[in-house]
PDB file of C-alpha atoms in Angstrom:
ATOM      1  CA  UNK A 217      -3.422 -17.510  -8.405  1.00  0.00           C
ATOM      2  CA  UNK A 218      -6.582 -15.835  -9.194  1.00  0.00           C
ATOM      3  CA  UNK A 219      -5.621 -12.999 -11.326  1.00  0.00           C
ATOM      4  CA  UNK A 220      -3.712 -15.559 -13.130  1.00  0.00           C
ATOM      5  CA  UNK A 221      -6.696 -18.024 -13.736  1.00  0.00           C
ATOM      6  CA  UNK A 222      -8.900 -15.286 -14.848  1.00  0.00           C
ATOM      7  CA  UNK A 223      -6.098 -14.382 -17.630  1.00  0.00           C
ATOM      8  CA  UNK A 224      -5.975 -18.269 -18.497  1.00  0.00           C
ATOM      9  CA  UNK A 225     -10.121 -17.745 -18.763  1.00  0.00           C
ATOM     10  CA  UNK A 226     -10.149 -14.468 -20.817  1.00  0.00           C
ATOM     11  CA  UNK A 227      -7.162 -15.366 -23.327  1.00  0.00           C
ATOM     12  CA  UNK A 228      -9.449 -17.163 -26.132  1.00  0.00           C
ATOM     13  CA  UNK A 229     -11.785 -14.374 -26.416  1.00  0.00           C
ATOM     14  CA  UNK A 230      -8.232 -12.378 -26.927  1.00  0.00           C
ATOM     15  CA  UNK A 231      -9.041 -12.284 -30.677  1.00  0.00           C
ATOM     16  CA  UNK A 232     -11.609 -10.842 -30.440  1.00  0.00           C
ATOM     17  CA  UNK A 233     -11.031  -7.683 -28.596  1.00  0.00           C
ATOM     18  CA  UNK A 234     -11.064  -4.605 -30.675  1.00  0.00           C
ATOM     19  CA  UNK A 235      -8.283  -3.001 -29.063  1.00  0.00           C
ATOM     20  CA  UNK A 236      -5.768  -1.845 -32.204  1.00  0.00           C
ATOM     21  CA  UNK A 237      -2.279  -3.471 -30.530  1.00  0.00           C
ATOM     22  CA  UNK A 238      -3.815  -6.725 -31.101  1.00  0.00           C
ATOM     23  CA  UNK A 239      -4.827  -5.714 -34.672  1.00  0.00           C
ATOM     24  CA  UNK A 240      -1.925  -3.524 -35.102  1.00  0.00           C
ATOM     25  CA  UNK A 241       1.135  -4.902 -33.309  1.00  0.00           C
ATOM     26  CA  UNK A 242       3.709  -1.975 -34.369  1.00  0.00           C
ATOM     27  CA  UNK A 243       1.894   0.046 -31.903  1.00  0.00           C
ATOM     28  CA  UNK A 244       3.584  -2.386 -29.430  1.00  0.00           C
ATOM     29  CA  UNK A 245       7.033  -0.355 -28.736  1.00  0.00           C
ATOM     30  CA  UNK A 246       9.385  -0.956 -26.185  1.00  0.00           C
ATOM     31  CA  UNK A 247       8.466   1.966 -24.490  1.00  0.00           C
ATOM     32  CA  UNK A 248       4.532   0.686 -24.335  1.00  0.00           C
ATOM     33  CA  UNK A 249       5.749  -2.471 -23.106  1.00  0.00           C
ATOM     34  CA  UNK A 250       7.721  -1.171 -20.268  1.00  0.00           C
ATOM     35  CA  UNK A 251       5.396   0.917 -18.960  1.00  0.00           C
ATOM     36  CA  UNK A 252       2.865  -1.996 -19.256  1.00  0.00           C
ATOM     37  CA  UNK A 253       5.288  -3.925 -17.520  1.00  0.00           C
ATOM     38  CA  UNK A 254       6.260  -1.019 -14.632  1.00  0.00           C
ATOM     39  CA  UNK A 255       2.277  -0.349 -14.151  1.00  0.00           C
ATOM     40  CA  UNK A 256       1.829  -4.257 -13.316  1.00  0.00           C
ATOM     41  CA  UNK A 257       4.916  -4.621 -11.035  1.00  0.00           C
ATOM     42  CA  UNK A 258       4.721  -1.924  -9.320  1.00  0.00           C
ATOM     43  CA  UNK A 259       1.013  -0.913  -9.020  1.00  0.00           C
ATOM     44  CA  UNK A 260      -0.177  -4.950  -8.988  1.00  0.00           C
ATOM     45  CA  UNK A 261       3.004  -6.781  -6.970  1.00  0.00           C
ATOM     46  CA  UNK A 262       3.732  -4.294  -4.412  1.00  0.00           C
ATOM     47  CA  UNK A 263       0.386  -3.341  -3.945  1.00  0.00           C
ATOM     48  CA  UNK A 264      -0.551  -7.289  -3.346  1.00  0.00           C
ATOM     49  CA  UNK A 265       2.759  -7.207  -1.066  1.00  0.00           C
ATOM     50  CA  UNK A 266       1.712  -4.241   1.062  1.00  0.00           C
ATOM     51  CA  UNK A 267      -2.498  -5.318   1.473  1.00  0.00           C
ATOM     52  CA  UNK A 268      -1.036  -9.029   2.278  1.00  0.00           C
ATOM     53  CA  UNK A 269       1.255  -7.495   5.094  1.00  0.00           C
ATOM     54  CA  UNK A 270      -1.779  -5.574   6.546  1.00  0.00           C
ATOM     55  CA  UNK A 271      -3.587  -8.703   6.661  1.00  0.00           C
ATOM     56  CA  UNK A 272      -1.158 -10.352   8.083  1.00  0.00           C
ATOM     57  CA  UNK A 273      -0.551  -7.227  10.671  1.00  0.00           C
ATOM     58  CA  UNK A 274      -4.208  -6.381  11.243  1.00  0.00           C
ATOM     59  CA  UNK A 275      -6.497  -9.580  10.415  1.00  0.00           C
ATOM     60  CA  UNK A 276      -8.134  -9.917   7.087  1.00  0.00           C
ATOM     61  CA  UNK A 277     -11.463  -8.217   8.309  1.00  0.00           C
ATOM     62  CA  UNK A 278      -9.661  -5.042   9.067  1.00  0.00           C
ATOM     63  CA  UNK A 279      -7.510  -5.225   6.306  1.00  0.00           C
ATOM     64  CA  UNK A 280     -11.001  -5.842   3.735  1.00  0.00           C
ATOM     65  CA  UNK A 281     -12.123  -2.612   4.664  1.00  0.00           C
ATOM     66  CA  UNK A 282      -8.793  -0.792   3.094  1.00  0.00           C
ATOM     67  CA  UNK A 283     -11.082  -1.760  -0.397  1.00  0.00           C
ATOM     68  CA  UNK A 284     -14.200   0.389   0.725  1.00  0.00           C
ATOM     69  CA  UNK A 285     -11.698   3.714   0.571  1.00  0.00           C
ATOM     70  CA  UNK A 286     -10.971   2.676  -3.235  1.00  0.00           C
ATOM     71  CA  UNK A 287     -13.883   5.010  -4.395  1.00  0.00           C
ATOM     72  CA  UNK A 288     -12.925   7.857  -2.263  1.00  0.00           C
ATOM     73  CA  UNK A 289      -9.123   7.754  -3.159  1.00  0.00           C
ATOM     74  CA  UNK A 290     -10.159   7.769  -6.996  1.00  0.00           C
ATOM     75  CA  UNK A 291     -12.707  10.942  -6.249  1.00  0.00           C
ATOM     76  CA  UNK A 292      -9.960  12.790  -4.475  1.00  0.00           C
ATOM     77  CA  UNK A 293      -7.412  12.010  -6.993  1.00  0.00           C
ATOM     78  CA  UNK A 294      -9.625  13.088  -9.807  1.00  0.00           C
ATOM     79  CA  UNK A 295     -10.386  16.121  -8.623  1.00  0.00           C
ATOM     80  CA  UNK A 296      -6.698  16.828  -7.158  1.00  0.00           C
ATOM     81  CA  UNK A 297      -4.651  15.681 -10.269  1.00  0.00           C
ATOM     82  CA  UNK A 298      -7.270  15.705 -13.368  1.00  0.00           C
ATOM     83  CA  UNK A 299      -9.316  18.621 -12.069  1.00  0.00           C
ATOM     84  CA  UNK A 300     -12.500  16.765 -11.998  1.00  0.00           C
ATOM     85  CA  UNK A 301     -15.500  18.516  -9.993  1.00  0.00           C
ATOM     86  CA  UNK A 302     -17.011  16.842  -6.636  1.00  0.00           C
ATOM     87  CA  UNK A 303     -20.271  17.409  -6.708  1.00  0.00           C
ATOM     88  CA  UNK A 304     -22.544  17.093  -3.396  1.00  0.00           C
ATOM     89  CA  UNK A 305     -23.758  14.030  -4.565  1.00  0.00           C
ATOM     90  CA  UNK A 306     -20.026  12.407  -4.318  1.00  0.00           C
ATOM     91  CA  UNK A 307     -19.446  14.146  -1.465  1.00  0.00           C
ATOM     92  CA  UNK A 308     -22.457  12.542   0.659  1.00  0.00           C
ATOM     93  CA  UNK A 309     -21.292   9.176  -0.965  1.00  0.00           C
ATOM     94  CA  UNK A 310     -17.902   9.680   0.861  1.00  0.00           C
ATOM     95  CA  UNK A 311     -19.184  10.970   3.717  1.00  0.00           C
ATOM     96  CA  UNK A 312     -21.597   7.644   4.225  1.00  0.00           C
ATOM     97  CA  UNK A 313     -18.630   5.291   3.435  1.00  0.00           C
ATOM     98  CA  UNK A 314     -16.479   7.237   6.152  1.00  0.00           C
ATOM     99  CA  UNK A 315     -19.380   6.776   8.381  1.00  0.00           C
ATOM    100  CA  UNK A 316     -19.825   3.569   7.665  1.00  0.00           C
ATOM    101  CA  UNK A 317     -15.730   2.684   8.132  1.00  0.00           C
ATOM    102  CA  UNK A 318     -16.313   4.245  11.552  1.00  0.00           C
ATOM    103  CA  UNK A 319     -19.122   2.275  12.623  1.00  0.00           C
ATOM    104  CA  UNK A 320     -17.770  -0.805  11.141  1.00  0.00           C
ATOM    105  CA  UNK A 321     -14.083  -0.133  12.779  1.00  0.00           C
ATOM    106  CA  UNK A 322     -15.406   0.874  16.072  1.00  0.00           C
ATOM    107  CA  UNK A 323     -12.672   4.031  15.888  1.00  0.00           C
ATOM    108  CA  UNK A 324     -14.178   5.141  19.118  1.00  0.00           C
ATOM    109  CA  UNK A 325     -12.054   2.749  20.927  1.00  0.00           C
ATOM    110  CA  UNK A 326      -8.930   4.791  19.393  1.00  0.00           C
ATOM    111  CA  UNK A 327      -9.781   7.621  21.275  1.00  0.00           C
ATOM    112  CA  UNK A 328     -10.706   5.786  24.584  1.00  0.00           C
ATOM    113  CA  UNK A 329      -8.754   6.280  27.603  1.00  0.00           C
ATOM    114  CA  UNK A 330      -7.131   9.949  26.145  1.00  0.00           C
ATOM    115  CA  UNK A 331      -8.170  13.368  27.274  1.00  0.00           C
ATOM    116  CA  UNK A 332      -9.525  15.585  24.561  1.00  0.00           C
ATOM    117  CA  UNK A 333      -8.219  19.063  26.235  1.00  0.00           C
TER     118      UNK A 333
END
């Protein structure tokens, strides 16, 4: 319901946008419009599908902190399939959201009760 309101909200300014399909609508192929169509399915829907059914398995303030990994995904991906660098600065950044997963999570209580021989 959200994503679709903000559409509803954003589609006057549509004219507007200087992005050449709008200007240009041959650059509109079939091709462009089924991978438009694939990357919405299957990276919106069944992403939507899979963080509703940890909500639903976890509670929604377990399942909120899924989102705070976002920015750490995206740097590992970066550097693992575009080649980007991680600099020390990024890597502190991901350390301190780590950390603060851990102390939010309370992961300790994973690891009670289990011998660490």
């Amino acid at each position: 319901g959200s994503q679709l309101g903000a559409a509803l909200t954003l589609l006057p300014a549509l004219p507007l946008w200087p992005a050449p399909a709008i200007h240009n609508p041959a650059l509109l192929t079939p091709l462009v419009l089924a991978c438009t169509a694939a990357l919405a399915l299957v990276c919106g829907a069944v992403a939507y599908l899979l963080y509703f059914r940890l909500v639903e398995d976890t509670g929604p303030a377990r399942a909120l902190t899924v989102t705070l990994l976002i920015p750490v995904f995206g740097m590992g991906w970066g550097a693992l399939f575009l080649g980007e660098r991680i600099t020390p600065a990024m890597a502190a950044g991901a350390a301190c959201i780590v950390a603060g997963l851990v102390l939010l999570l309370d992961l300790r209580q994973l690891f009670r009760g289990r011998s660490v021989a």
